PDB file of C-alpha atoms in Angstrom:
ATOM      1  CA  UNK A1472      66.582  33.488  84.781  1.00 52.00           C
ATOM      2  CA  UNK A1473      68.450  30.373  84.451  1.00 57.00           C
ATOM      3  CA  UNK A1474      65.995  28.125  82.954  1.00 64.00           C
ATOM      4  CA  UNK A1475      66.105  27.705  78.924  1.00 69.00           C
ATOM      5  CA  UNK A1476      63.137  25.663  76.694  1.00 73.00           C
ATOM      6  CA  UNK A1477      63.511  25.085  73.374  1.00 79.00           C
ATOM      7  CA  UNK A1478      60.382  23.898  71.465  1.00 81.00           C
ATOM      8  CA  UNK A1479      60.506  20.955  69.485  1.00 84.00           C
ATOM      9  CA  UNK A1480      59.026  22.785  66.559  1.00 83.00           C
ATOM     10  CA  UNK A1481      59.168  26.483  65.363  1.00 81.00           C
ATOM     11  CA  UNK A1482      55.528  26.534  65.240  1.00 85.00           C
ATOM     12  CA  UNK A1483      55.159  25.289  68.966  1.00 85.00           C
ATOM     13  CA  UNK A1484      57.014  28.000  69.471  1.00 81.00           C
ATOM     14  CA  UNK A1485      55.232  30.600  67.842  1.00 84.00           C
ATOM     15  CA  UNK A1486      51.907  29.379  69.821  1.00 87.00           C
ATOM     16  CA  UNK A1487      54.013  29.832  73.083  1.00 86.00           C
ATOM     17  CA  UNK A1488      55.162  33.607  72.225  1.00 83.00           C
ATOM     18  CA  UNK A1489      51.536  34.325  71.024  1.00 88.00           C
ATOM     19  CA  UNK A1490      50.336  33.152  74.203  1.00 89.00           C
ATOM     20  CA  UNK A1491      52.822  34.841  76.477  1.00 84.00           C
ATOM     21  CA  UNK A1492      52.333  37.775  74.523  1.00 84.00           C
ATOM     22  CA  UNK A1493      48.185  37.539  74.799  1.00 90.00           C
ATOM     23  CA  UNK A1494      48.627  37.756  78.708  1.00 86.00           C
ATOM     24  CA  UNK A1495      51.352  40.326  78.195  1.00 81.00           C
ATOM     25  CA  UNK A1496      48.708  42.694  76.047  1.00 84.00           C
ATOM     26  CA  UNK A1497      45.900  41.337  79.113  1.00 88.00           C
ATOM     27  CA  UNK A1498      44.145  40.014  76.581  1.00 94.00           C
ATOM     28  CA  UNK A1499      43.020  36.563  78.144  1.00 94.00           C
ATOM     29  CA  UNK A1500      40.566  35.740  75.815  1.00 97.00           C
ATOM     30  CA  UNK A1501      42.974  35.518  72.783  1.00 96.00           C
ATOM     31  CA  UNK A1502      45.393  33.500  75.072  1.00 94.00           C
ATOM     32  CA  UNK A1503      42.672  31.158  76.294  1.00 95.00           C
ATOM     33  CA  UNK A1504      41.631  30.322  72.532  1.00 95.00           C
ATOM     34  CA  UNK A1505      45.143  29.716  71.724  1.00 93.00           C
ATOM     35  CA  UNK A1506      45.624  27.789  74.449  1.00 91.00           C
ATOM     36  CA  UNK A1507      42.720  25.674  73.014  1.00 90.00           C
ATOM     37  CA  UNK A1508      43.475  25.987  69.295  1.00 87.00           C
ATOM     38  CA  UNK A1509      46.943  24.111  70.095  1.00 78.00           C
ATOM     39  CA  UNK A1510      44.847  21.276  71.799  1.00 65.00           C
ATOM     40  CA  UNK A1511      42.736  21.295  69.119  1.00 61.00           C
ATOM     41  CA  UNK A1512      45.809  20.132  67.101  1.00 63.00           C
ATOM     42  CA  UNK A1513      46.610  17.253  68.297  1.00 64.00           C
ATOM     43  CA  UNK A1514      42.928  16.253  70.464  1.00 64.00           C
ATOM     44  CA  UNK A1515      39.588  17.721  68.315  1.00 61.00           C
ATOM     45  CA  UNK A1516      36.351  17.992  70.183  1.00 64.00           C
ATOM     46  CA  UNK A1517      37.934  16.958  73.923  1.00 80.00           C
ATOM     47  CA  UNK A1518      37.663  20.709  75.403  1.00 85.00           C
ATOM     48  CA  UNK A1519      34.729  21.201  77.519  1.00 87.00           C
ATOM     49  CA  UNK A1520      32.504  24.724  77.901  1.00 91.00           C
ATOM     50  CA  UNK A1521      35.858  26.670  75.573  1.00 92.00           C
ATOM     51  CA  UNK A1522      33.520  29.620  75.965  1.00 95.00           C
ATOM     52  CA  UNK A1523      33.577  29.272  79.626  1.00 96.00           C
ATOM     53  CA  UNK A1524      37.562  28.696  79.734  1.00 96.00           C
ATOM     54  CA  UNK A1525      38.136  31.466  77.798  1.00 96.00           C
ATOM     55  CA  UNK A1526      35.836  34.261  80.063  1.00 97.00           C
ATOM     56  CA  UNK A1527      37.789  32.761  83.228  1.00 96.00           C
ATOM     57  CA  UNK A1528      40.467  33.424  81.930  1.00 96.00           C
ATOM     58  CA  UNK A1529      39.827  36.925  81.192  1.00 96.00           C
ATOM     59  CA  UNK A1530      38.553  37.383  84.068  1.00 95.00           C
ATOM     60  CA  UNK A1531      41.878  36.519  85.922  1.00 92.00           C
ATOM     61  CA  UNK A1532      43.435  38.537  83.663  1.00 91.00           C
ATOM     62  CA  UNK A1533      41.255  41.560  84.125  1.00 92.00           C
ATOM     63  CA  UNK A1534      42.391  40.700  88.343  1.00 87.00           C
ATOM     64  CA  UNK A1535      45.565  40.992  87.608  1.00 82.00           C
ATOM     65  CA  UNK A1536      44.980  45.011  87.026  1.00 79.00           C
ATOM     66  CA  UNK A1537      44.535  45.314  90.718  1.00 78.00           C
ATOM     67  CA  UNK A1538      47.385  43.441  91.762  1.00 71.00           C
ATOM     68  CA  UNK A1539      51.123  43.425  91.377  1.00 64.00           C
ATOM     69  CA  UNK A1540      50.953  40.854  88.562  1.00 61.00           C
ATOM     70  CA  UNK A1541      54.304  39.503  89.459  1.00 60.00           C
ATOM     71  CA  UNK A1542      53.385  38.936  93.306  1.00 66.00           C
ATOM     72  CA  UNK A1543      50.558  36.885  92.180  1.00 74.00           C
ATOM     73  CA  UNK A1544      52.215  34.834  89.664  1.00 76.00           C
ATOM     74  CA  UNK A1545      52.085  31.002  91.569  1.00 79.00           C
ATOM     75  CA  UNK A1546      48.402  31.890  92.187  1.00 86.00           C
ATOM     76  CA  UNK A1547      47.706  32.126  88.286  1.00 87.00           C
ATOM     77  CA  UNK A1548      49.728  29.514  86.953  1.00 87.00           C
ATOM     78  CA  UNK A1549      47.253  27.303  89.840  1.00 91.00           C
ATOM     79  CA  UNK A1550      44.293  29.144  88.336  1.00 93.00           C
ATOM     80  CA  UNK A1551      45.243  28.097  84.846  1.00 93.00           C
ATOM     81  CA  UNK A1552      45.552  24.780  85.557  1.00 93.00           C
ATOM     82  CA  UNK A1553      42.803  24.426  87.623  1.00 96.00           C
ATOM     83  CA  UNK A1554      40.665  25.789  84.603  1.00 95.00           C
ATOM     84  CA  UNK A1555      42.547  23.511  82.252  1.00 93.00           C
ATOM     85  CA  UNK A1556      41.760  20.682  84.408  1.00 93.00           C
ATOM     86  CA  UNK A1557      37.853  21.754  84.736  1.00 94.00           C
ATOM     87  CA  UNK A1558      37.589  22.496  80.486  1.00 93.00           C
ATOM     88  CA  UNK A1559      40.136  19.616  79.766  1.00 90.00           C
ATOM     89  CA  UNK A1560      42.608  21.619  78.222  1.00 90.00           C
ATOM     90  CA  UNK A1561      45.532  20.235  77.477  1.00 87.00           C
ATOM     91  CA  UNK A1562      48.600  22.512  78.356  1.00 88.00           C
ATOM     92  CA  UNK A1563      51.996  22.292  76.195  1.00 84.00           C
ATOM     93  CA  UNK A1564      54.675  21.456  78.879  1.00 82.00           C
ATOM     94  CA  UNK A1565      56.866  24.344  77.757  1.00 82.00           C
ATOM     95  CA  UNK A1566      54.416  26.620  79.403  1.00 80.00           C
ATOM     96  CA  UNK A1567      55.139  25.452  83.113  1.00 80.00           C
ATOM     97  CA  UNK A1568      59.342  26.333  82.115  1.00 81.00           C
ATOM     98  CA  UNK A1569      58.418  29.566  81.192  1.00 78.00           C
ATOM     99  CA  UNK A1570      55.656  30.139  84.531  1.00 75.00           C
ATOM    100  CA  UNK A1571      58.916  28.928  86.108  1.00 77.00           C
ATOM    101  CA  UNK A1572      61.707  31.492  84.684  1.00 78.00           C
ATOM    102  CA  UNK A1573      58.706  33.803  85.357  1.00 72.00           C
ATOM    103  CA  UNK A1574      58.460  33.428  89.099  1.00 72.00           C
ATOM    104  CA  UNK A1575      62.369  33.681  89.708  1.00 78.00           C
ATOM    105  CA  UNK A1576      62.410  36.674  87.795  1.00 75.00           C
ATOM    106  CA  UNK A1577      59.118  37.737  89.728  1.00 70.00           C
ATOM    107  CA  UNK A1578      61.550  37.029  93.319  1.00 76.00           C
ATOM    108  CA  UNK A1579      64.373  39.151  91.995  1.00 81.00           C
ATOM    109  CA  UNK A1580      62.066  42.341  90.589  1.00 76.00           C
ATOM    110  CA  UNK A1581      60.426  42.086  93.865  1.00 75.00           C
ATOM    111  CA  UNK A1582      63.630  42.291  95.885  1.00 83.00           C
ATOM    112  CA  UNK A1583      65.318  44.834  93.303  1.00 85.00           C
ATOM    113  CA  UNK A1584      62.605  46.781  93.306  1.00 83.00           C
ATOM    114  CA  UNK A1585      58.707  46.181  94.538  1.00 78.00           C
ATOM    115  CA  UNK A1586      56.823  48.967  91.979  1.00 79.00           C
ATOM    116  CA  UNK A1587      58.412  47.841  88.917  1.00 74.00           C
ATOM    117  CA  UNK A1588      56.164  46.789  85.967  1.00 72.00           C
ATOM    118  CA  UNK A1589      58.070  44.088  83.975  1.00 69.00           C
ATOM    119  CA  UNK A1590      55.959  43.015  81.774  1.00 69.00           C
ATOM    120  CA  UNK A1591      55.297  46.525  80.208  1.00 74.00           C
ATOM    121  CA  UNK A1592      59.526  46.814  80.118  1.00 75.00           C
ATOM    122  CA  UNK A1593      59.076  43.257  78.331  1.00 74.00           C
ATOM    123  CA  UNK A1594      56.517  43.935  75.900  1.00 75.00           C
ATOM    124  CA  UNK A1595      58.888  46.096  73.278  1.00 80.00           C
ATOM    125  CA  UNK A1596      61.576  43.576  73.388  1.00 78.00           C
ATOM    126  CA  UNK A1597      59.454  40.402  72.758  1.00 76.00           C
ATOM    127  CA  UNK A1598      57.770  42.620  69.617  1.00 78.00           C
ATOM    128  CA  UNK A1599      61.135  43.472  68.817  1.00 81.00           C
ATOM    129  CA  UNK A1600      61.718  39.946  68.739  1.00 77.00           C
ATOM    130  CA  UNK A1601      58.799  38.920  66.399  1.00 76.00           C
ATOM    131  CA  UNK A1602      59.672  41.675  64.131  1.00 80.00           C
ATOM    132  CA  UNK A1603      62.954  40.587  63.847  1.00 79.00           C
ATOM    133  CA  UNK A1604      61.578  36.584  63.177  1.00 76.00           C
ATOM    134  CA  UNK A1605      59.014  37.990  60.536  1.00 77.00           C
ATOM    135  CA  UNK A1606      61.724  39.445  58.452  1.00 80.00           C
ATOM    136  CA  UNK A1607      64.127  36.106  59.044  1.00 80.00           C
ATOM    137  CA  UNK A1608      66.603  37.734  61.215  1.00 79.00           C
ATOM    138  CA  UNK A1609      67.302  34.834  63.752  1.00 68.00           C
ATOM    139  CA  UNK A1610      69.745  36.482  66.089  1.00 66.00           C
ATOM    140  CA  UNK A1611      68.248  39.319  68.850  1.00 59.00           C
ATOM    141  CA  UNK A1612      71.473  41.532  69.758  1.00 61.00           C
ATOM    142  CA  UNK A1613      70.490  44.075  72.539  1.00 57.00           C
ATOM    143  CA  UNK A1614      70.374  47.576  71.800  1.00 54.00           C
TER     144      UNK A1614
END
């Protein structure tokens, strides 16, 4: 989409794909406790009510079956950080680059084409992509 992050650390950027690939599975619970789990890191004790994060976001997550997910996506990104700001999570910066490369791919799918599911069209190539890192091959080539 025309907007590249690279993580300062291979393990930042592990947390990143896991949590992408949470909300990519809906699983909003997992994603939420990552989310927390990388504050945790660096900040021990500050989060407020985790439990509470975590079932909000689920629960957006579990909204997001009635919608066009992609339509939506400002609204969530708002909803996250409104949650964050409410449980004082912190968020890892790289996660507002990729809500962005998100949204302009959300304007182009939309315009392309208004029923297509991209994030079920993502979810092979991103485990494709983990695969590939678990057995040390650094370079994706397309099929």
């Amino acid at each position: 989409c025309g907007i590249v992050y690279q993580s300062p650390t291979d393990l930042e950027h592990q947390k990143l794909v896991d949590i992408c690939f949470s909300f990519m599975q809906h699983d909003g619970r997992r994603a939420a406790k990552l989310m927390i789990e990388s504050v945790n890191d660096k900040t021990p004790g500050i989060v407020k009510h985790a439990e509470q994060f975590c079932e909000s976001i689920q629960k957006m997550v579990d909204d997001t079956e009635m919608h066009s997910y992609f339509e939506h996506i400002g609204e969530y990104v708002s909803t996250i950080c409104e949650l964050a700001r409410v449980h004082v999570v912190r968020l890892d910066p790289g996660y507002f680059k990729i809500a962005m490369a998100l949204k302009v791919a959300e304007g182009i799918s939309l315009a392309l084409n208004r029923d297509l599911d991209l994030v079920s069209k993502c979810v092979p190539i991103v485990l494709q992509a983990r695969t590939l890192q678990a057995l040390g091959i650094s370079k994706f080539t397309s099929p």
